[in-house]
Short mmCIF file of C-alpha atoms in Angstrom, two decimals:
data_model
loop_
_atom_site.label_atom_id
_atom_site.label_comp_id
_atom_site.label_asym_id
_atom_site.label_seq_id
_atom_site.Cartn_x
_atom_site.Cartn_y
_atom_site.Cartn_z
CA MET H 1 -26.30 1.44 13.75
CA SER H 2 -23.50 -0.95 12.97
CA TYR H 3 -20.14 0.49 12.19
CA ARG H 4 -19.47 0.28 8.50
CA TYR H 5 -15.72 -0.33 7.70
CA ARG H 6 -14.15 1.21 4.70
CA ASN H 7 -10.65 0.04 4.94
CA LEU H 8 -8.06 -1.04 7.39
CA THR H 9 -6.18 2.33 7.39
CA HIS H 10 -9.48 4.34 7.87
CA ALA H 11 -10.48 1.98 10.75
CA ILE H 12 -7.32 2.48 12.56
CA GLU H 13 -7.67 6.25 12.19
CA ASP H 14 -11.18 6.85 12.99
CA PRO H 15 -11.87 7.41 16.81
CA ASP H 16 -15.28 5.79 16.12
CA SER H 17 -13.97 2.64 14.75
CA PRO H 18 -14.50 -0.54 17.10
CA LEU H 19 -11.33 -1.99 15.63
CA ARG H 20 -9.11 1.08 16.66
CA GLU H 21 -10.57 0.92 20.15
CA TYR H 22 -9.94 -2.70 20.25
CA PHE H 23 -6.32 -2.22 19.26
CA HIS H 24 -5.71 0.64 21.59
CA ARG H 25 -7.25 -1.47 24.53
CA ARG H 26 -5.89 -4.86 23.60
CA PHE H 27 -2.30 -3.88 22.47
CA PRO H 28 -1.43 -0.67 24.00
CA ASN H 29 2.30 -1.48 24.68
CA VAL H 30 3.73 0.06 21.46
CA ARG H 31 6.63 2.00 23.03
CA PRO H 32 9.10 -0.89 23.25
CA VAL H 33 8.51 -1.54 19.54
CA GLN H 34 8.85 2.05 18.55
CA ASP H 35 12.01 2.51 20.86
CA GLY H 36 13.65 -0.55 19.30
CA TYR H 37 12.86 0.56 15.52
CA ARG H 38 14.34 3.82 16.39
CA GLN H 39 17.62 2.49 17.84
CA ALA H 40 18.00 0.00 14.96
CA SER H 41 17.18 2.80 12.28
CA GLY H 42 20.27 4.27 10.20
CA PRO H 43 20.79 7.58 8.72
CA LEU H 44 18.84 8.99 6.03
CA VAL H 45 19.86 7.52 2.41
CA VAL H 46 17.63 9.19 0.09
CA ASP H 47 16.73 12.74 0.87
CA THR H 48 15.39 14.13 -2.42
CA VAL H 49 11.86 15.95 -2.34
CA THR H 50 10.89 16.43 -5.77
CA ALA H 51 7.15 15.29 -6.12
CA ASN H 52 4.00 14.39 -4.22
CA ALA H 53 5.08 11.90 -1.50
CA GLY H 54 2.11 9.57 -2.05
CA THR H 55 2.71 9.29 -5.79
CA VAL H 56 6.47 8.63 -5.09
CA GLY H 57 5.50 5.91 -2.55
CA ALA H 58 2.90 4.31 -4.97
CA ALA H 59 5.29 4.27 -7.96
CA PHE H 60 8.17 2.63 -5.62
CA ASP H 61 5.64 -0.03 -4.50
CA PHE H 62 4.76 -0.83 -8.09
CA LEU H 63 8.37 -1.08 -8.97
CA LEU H 64 9.10 -3.72 -6.29
CA ARG H 65 5.98 -5.75 -7.14
CA PHE H 66 6.89 -6.01 -10.67
CA ARG H 67 10.57 -6.92 -9.52
CA LEU H 68 9.24 -9.75 -7.22
CA ASP H 69 6.46 -10.99 -9.48
CA ALA H 70 6.79 -10.71 -13.36
CA GLY H 71 3.07 -11.98 -13.60
CA TYR H 72 1.67 -9.14 -11.24
CA ARG H 73 -1.21 -7.38 -12.82
CA PRO H 74 -1.98 -3.94 -11.48
CA ARG H 75 -5.79 -4.01 -11.70
CA VAL H 76 -6.17 -0.87 -9.44
CA ALA H 77 -4.33 1.24 -12.00
CA ALA H 78 -7.16 0.56 -14.40
CA ALA H 79 -9.94 0.79 -11.97
CA ALA H 80 -10.95 4.44 -12.44
CA ALA H 81 -14.28 4.71 -14.18
CA SER H 82 -12.92 6.89 -16.97
CA ILE H 83 -10.40 4.05 -17.83
CA ALA H 84 -12.28 0.87 -16.78
CA GLU H 85 -15.13 1.82 -19.27
CA VAL H 86 -13.05 2.18 -22.18
CA PRO H 87 -11.43 -1.04 -23.23
CA GLU H 88 -8.62 0.77 -25.11
CA HIS H 89 -7.72 2.80 -22.00
CA VAL H 90 -7.47 -0.60 -19.96
CA ALA H 91 -5.31 -2.12 -22.71
CA THR H 92 -3.01 0.79 -22.66
CA VAL H 93 -2.71 0.52 -18.76
CA TYR H 94 -1.69 -2.98 -19.09
CA ASP H 95 0.80 -2.40 -21.74
CA VAL H 96 2.36 0.24 -19.55
CA ALA H 97 2.64 -2.42 -16.99
CA ALA H 98 4.10 -4.81 -19.46
CA ALA H 99 6.78 -2.34 -20.30
CA ALA H 100 7.63 -2.04 -16.65
CA VAL H 101 8.01 -5.81 -16.21
CA ALA H 102 10.12 -6.25 -19.44
CA ALA H 103 12.43 -3.43 -18.37
CA VAL H 104 12.96 -4.34 -14.73
CA HIS H 105 13.65 -7.87 -15.44
CA SER H 106 16.11 -7.13 -18.17
CA ALA H 107 18.26 -4.56 -15.98
CA ALA H 108 21.15 -5.63 -14.03
CA SER H 109 20.66 -6.21 -10.35
CA GLY H 110 20.07 -3.10 -8.48
CA GLU H 111 19.60 -1.07 -11.39
CA ALA H 112 16.33 0.87 -11.86
CA PRO H 113 15.80 1.17 -15.67
CA THR H 114 14.36 4.57 -16.71
CA VAL H 115 11.35 2.71 -18.62
CA ALA H 116 10.14 0.84 -15.55
CA VAL H 117 10.38 3.87 -13.43
CA ARG H 118 8.43 6.05 -15.94
CA ALA H 119 5.97 3.19 -16.23
CA CYS H 120 5.44 2.88 -12.58
CA TRP H 121 5.12 6.66 -12.15
CA ALA H 122 2.25 6.56 -14.81
CA LEU H 123 0.50 3.67 -13.12
CA ALA H 124 0.82 5.65 -9.86
CA LEU H 125 -1.11 8.49 -11.44
CA THR H 126 -3.67 6.40 -12.92
CA THR H 127 -4.24 4.84 -9.74
CA GLU H 128 -4.88 8.13 -8.14
CA LEU H 129 -7.76 8.77 -10.53
CA TYR H 130 -9.53 5.87 -8.75
CA ARG H 131 -8.46 6.48 -5.21
CA ASN H 132 -9.23 10.26 -5.43
CA PRO H 133 -11.71 11.50 -7.94
CA LEU H 134 -10.91 14.98 -6.77
CA LEU H 135 -7.89 14.87 -8.87
CA VAL H 136 -9.95 15.26 -12.04
CA VAL H 137 -8.85 18.66 -12.62
CA GLY H 138 -5.13 18.87 -12.92
CA SER H 139 -4.44 15.17 -13.32
CA ALA H 140 -1.99 14.28 -16.11
CA PRO H 141 -3.76 10.98 -17.16
CA ALA H 142 -7.18 12.86 -17.06
CA GLU H 143 -5.84 15.54 -19.26
CA LEU H 144 -4.66 12.70 -21.64
CA ILE H 145 -8.15 10.99 -21.55
CA ARG H 146 -9.81 14.22 -22.34
CA SER H 147 -7.47 15.09 -25.16
CA GLY H 148 -7.80 11.80 -26.72
CA ASP H 149 -4.02 11.02 -26.18
CA PHE H 150 -4.41 8.10 -23.59
CA THR H 151 -1.56 6.18 -25.21
CA THR H 152 1.42 4.23 -23.82
CA ALA H 153 3.86 6.70 -25.15
CA SER H 154 2.11 9.50 -23.68
CA LEU H 155 1.93 7.95 -20.24
CA LEU H 156 5.55 7.10 -20.36
CA ALA H 157 6.40 10.56 -20.84
CA LEU H 158 4.66 11.91 -17.83
CA ALA H 159 7.52 11.40 -15.29
CA PRO H 160 9.84 14.33 -14.82
CA ASP H 161 13.53 13.57 -14.90
CA ASP H 162 13.86 14.49 -11.28
CA VAL H 163 11.16 12.07 -10.30
CA VAL H 164 12.81 9.24 -12.33
CA GLU H 165 16.04 9.96 -10.41
CA LEU H 166 14.35 10.14 -7.06
CA VAL H 167 12.39 6.80 -7.58
CA SER H 168 15.61 5.06 -9.10
CA SER H 169 17.62 6.03 -5.97
CA LEU H 170 15.00 4.48 -3.78
CA TYR H 171 15.20 1.31 -5.76
CA THR H 172 18.96 1.32 -5.85
CA ALA H 173 19.13 1.55 -1.86
CA ALA H 174 16.48 -1.43 -1.94
CA ALA H 175 18.91 -3.60 -3.89
CA THR H 176 20.87 -3.59 -0.56
CA GLY H 177 18.23 -3.15 2.04
CA LEU H 178 15.88 -5.68 0.61
CA ALA H 179 18.76 -7.93 -0.93
CA GLY H 180 17.48 -11.07 0.76
CA ILE H 181 14.09 -10.65 -0.55
CA LEU H 182 14.69 -9.37 -3.92
CA THR H 183 17.32 -11.81 -5.11
CA ALA H 184 16.62 -15.19 -2.92
CA GLU H 185 14.57 -17.92 -4.48
CA HIS H 186 10.99 -17.98 -2.81
CA ASP H 187 8.40 -20.71 -2.44
CA GLU H 188 5.58 -18.11 -2.36
CA VAL H 189 5.70 -14.31 -3.39
CA VAL H 190 2.56 -12.49 -3.06
CA PRO H 191 2.46 -8.74 -3.92
CA GLY H 192 -0.52 -7.02 -2.72
CA ALA H 193 -1.61 -9.89 -0.51
CA ALA H 194 -5.25 -9.86 0.55
CA PHE H 195 -6.72 -11.72 3.42
CA GLU H 196 -9.85 -13.72 4.38
CA ALA H 197 -11.01 -10.63 6.46
CA SER H 198 -10.36 -8.21 3.64
CA ARG H 199 -13.90 -8.97 2.29
CA LEU H 200 -15.17 -7.43 5.53
CA CYS H 201 -12.90 -4.51 5.84
CA ALA H 202 -10.68 -3.78 2.70
CA ALA H 203 -6.88 -4.49 3.63
CA GLU H 204 -3.94 -5.88 1.79
CA ALA H 205 -0.27 -6.17 2.53
CA ASP H 206 2.48 -4.77 0.22
CA ILE H 207 4.31 -7.90 0.13
CA VAL H 208 4.18 -11.40 1.45
CA VAL H 209 7.17 -13.52 1.00
CA ASP H 210 7.44 -17.09 2.48
CA GLY H 211 5.59 -16.37 5.60
CA THR H 212 7.04 -12.90 6.04
CA LEU H 213 4.75 -9.76 5.67
CA ILE H 214 6.57 -6.66 4.72
CA GLU H 215 4.94 -3.08 4.60
CA LEU H 216 6.79 -0.32 2.45
CA ARG H 217 7.27 3.09 3.78
CA THR H 218 8.81 5.99 1.85
CA ARG H 219 8.52 8.82 4.57
CA LEU H 220 11.35 11.22 5.36
CA GLY H 221 11.18 11.38 8.94
CA SER H 222 11.01 14.22 11.32
CA ARG H 223 13.83 16.78 11.43
CA ASN H 224 15.65 17.60 14.58
CA LYS H 225 15.51 21.34 15.16
CA LYS H 226 18.89 21.59 16.59
CA SER H 227 20.94 19.33 14.30
CA GLY H 228 18.71 19.83 11.05
CA LEU H 229 19.03 16.08 10.64
CA ARG H 230 16.13 13.74 9.95
CA SER H 231 15.44 10.63 11.85
CA ASP H 232 13.29 7.56 11.22
CA SER H 233 10.37 6.52 13.63
CA LEU H 234 7.55 4.03 13.65
CA PRO H 235 4.08 5.65 14.36
CA ARG H 236 1.60 3.82 16.25
CA ASN H 237 -0.79 3.58 13.34
CA ASP H 238 1.91 1.84 11.32
CA ILE H 239 2.49 -0.71 14.09
CA TYR H 240 -1.44 -1.29 14.13
CA GLN H 241 -1.28 -1.60 10.25
CA VAL H 242 0.94 -4.44 10.36
CA LEU H 243 -0.69 -6.02 13.26
CA GLY H 244 -4.06 -5.66 11.46
CA CYS H 245 -2.84 -7.41 8.32
CA ALA H 246 -1.49 -10.27 10.32
CA LEU H 247 -4.79 -10.53 12.20
CA PHE H 248 -6.94 -10.28 9.03
CA ASP H 249 -5.36 -13.65 8.04
CA THR H 250 -7.94 -15.40 9.94
CA ALA H 251 -7.64 -18.65 8.05
CA ASP H 252 -3.69 -18.47 8.26
CA ARG H 253 -3.44 -18.60 4.67
CA TYR H 254 -0.07 -17.27 4.39
CA ARG H 255 1.37 -19.09 7.63
CA LEU H 256 2.99 -15.85 8.87
CA THR H 257 5.72 -16.21 11.16
CA GLU H 258 7.30 -12.78 10.66
CA VAL H 259 6.38 -9.14 9.84
CA GLY H 260 8.50 -6.21 8.72
CA VAL H 261 8.56 -2.67 7.75
CA TYR H 262 10.93 -1.55 5.03
CA SER H 263 11.90 2.28 5.36
CA ALA H 264 12.90 2.91 1.89
CA ARG H 265 14.45 6.34 2.54
CA TYR H 266 16.48 4.88 5.10
CA GLY H 267 17.29 1.78 3.12
CA THR H 268 16.55 -0.35 6.19
CA LEU H 269 14.41 -3.50 6.59
CA HIS H 270 13.02 -4.01 10.28
CA ARG H 271 11.79 -7.39 10.88
CA TRP H 272 10.05 -8.89 13.91
CA PRO H 273 8.99 -12.50 14.70
CA LEU H 274 5.16 -12.46 14.85
CA GLN H 275 4.44 -14.01 18.02
CA PRO H 276 6.94 -12.17 20.13
CA LEU H 277 5.80 -8.80 18.61
CA VAL H 278 2.10 -9.63 19.39
CA ASP H 279 3.11 -10.57 22.96
CA THR H 280 5.00 -7.50 23.46
CA LEU H 281 2.23 -5.19 22.30
CA ALA H 282 -0.31 -7.01 24.45
CA GLY H 283 2.05 -7.24 27.51
CA GLU H 284 1.18 -10.83 27.97
CA PRO H 285 1.08 -14.06 25.94
CA VAL H 286 -1.42 -14.01 23.27
CA ASP H 287 -3.14 -16.69 21.42
CA LEU H 288 -3.04 -15.65 17.71
CA ALA H 289 -5.98 -17.80 16.66
CA ALA H 290 -8.24 -16.23 19.45
CA GLU H 291 -7.17 -12.75 18.65
CA ARG H 292 -7.96 -13.26 14.86
CA ALA H 293 -11.36 -14.67 15.90
CA ALA H 294 -11.97 -11.61 17.95
CA VAL H 295 -10.98 -9.37 15.09
CA TRP H 296 -13.38 -11.23 12.71
CA ALA H 297 -16.08 -10.69 15.11
CA LEU H 298 -15.55 -6.96 15.22
CA LEU H 299 -15.66 -6.85 11.45
CA ASP H 300 -18.58 -9.23 10.88
CA VAL H 301 -21.27 -6.64 11.11
CA HIS H 302 -22.65 -7.05 7.67
CA ASP H 303 -21.92 -10.86 6.93
CA ASP H 304 -23.80 -13.83 8.24
CA GLU H 305 -21.09 -16.38 7.85
CA THR H 306 -19.50 -17.76 11.02
CA ALA H 307 -16.01 -16.85 11.72
CA PRO H 308 -13.29 -19.43 10.40
CA SER H 309 -11.05 -21.33 12.79
CA ALA H 310 -7.39 -20.13 12.28
CA GLY H 311 -5.32 -22.92 10.60
CA THR H 312 -8.35 -25.20 9.98
CA GLN H 313 -10.24 -23.77 7.21
CA ASP H 314 -8.92 -24.02 3.63
CA VAL H 315 -9.14 -20.73 1.97
CA THR H 316 -8.24 -20.00 -1.66
CA VAL H 317 -6.61 -16.48 -2.03
CA SER H 318 -5.89 -15.96 -5.89
CA SER H 319 -2.48 -14.84 -7.06
CA PRO H 320 -2.27 -11.27 -8.29
CA GLY H 321 -3.33 -10.63 -11.64
CA THR H 322 -5.85 -13.49 -11.71
CA ALA H 323 -7.54 -12.63 -8.24
CA SER H 324 -11.02 -11.67 -7.38
CA PRO H 325 -9.35 -8.80 -5.60
CA SER H 326 -10.20 -7.26 -2.20
CA PRO H 327 -12.08 -3.93 -2.20
CA ASP H 328 -9.80 -0.86 -2.52
CA PRO H 329 -8.64 0.52 0.60
CA ASP H 330 -9.22 4.14 -0.22
CA SER H 331 -12.67 3.79 -2.31
CA PRO H 332 -14.08 7.38 -2.47
CA SER H 333 -17.75 6.25 -2.28
CA PRO H 334 -19.57 3.00 -3.13
CA ASP H 335 -21.51 4.44 -5.90
CA ALA H 336 -18.62 6.23 -7.66
CA VAL H 337 -16.41 3.18 -8.17
CA LEU H 338 -16.19 -0.30 -9.56
CA SER H 339 -17.43 -3.11 -7.36
CA PRO H 340 -14.94 -4.90 -5.04
CA ASP H 341 -14.88 -7.87 -7.29
CA GLU H 342 -13.37 -6.10 -10.00
CA VAL H 343 -10.41 -4.26 -8.48
CA SER H 344 -7.37 -4.79 -6.20
CA ALA H 345 -5.83 -2.31 -4.09
CA ILE H 346 -2.34 -0.89 -3.44
CA ALA H 347 -1.18 -0.88 0.24
CA ASP H 348 -2.94 1.20 2.67
CA THR H 349 -1.60 4.78 2.97
CA ASP H 350 0.77 6.16 5.64
CA ALA H 351 -0.59 6.46 8.99
CA SER H 352 0.05 9.85 10.77
CA ALA H 353 2.73 10.00 13.30
CA ASP H 354 2.27 9.16 17.05
CA PRO H 355 1.51 12.50 18.46
CA VAL H 356 2.87 11.66 21.90
CA SER H 357 6.69 12.24 22.12
CA ARG H 358 8.66 10.02 24.63
CA LYS H 359 12.02 9.68 26.04
CA PRO H 360 13.71 6.61 24.32
CA GLU H 361 14.14 3.63 26.41
CA ALA H 362 15.41 -0.17 25.56
CA GLY H 363 12.69 -1.52 23.35
CA LEU H 364 11.96 -4.58 21.28
CA ALA H 365 14.57 -4.31 18.69
CA PRO H 366 13.73 -5.68 15.29
CA ASP H 367 16.07 -7.66 13.12
CA VAL H 368 17.48 -5.29 10.76
CA THR H 369 19.01 -5.16 7.36
CA PRO H 370 20.95 -2.07 7.33
CA ALA H 371 21.16 0.68 4.48
CA PRO H 372 23.99 0.85 1.96
CA ASP H 373 26.75 3.54 2.71
CA THR H 374 25.18 5.54 -0.12
CA ALA H 375 22.33 5.66 -1.42
CA SER H 376 13.79 -1.39 -22.91
CA ARG H 377 11.08 -1.92 -24.12
CA PRO H 378 10.21 0.72 -26.96
CA PRO H 379 6.86 2.59 -26.11
CA GLN H 380 4.05 1.39 -27.96
CA THR H 381 0.82 3.39 -29.14
CA ALA H 382 -2.41 1.97 -28.36
CA THR H 383 -5.18 3.36 -30.66
CA THR H 384 -7.94 5.12 -28.70
CA ALA H 385 -11.33 5.47 -30.28
CA GLU H 386 -12.52 9.09 -30.24
CA ASN H 387 -15.92 8.09 -28.80
CA GLY H 388 -14.33 6.12 -26.14
CA SER H 389 -12.26 8.88 -25.01
CA ARG H 390 -15.15 11.22 -24.80
CA ARG H 391 -17.22 8.64 -22.89
CA GLY H 392 -14.34 8.27 -20.50
CA TRP H 393 -13.73 12.14 -19.91
CA LYS H 394 -17.70 12.37 -19.44
CA ARG H 395 -17.54 9.68 -16.97
CA LEU H 396 -14.52 11.01 -15.41
CA THR H 397 -15.95 14.43 -14.68
CA GLN H 398 -19.36 13.04 -13.58
CA TRP H 399 -17.51 11.05 -11.03
CA GLY H 400 -15.61 13.95 -9.64
CA SER H 401 -18.61 16.14 -9.37
CA ARG H 402 -20.36 13.36 -7.32
CA VAL H 403 -17.89 13.04 -4.61
CA ALA H 404 -16.78 16.68 -4.51
CA ARG H 405 -18.77 17.62 -1.42
CA PRO H 406 -17.46 20.03 1.21
CA GLY H 407 -15.57 18.34 3.98
CA ARG H 408 -15.46 15.03 2.19
CA ARG H 409 -11.76 13.57 1.96
CA GLY H 410 -11.40 11.22 -0.97
CA GLY H 411 -8.86 8.68 -1.85
CA ARG H 412 -5.24 8.54 -0.84
CA ALA H 413 -3.92 10.95 1.61
CA THR H 414 -1.64 13.65 0.42
CA GLY H 415 1.10 12.59 2.84
CA ASP H 416 3.58 9.74 2.50
CA PRO H 417 1.66 6.43 1.87
CA HIS H 418 4.73 4.47 2.97
#
């Protein structure tokens, strides 16, 4: 029986995945990249822990996407069945997004307006309803749906003050750590960039800017038992996540020349030229077009089309907000969610740390943007029809019961997604 790919993150983590086996066999030389990353990392800048790490990462991701692209439309935030089936709820989600855009683009450079942070937190919570239906019980947006109070004002009120402070601190650090990305003029900015191969295995990059692919991470890092200090590291699966995205661009749609990882809590952007990075991981010169074709062949188990030749086939990738988006990376089950053509996913979740502990050695050091020394639109109430709320809540509870099977893991992981 052919292997059925869910999403890139799952394929990298699953021991039975042909893609994982291929990456481990073809690109085993991760140690120089990890050592270079570790040596280039600075001190922890934002050490606050006040909320679920996954939700914090998603909110920060949304905030940067709105900052980079005022037209970005967070379809995944309205993709949960309990929201998508009620037009008033969908309108409310997009109204919250509009509030975020208005606030973040009216603020001074480097300042995270409270309304924008609150809006992004709400969008992260509604996204979780889609990614993980097991959150039906205890979810704040689900409770608003049940009570008939799913309004813009209510959603903006969900973020606790300490969460607002935490996400604001991450954004302030990014004003320096990502200064070249956030303030420069760009020819192309694509938040949530999907690829040609994403239709075979759901995947998208957090940000693609002028040929540079950037993944966002908000993990705290491991703590040294002796010193008590935390330090940053780059797990093997994170390397394969970035590599996978680059190789999924089989038609070379984004003309990628560089990849990067922005470590938000350390305020540091690590960047690598794509070709030297792939050569280092393989331990020999690599033909990117050939590797992309090989990855396509691994994925193409349910598709009759012929793999495109990298750089030769004209492929149209719609811009965020108007796209026929890629499938969600963490879809709980195909019968419990919207079709892939109706939703767009946020970045894949955080990969688990590489379990092998090694002594540092001279590695492939990334180009680094170091961390800094230290780390309003009025709410509008959308009218929600009573019967729509009841229908949404019924769908929500039915959805949760359908996937709440013993041992089944739904949606986004509880750990850091970035």
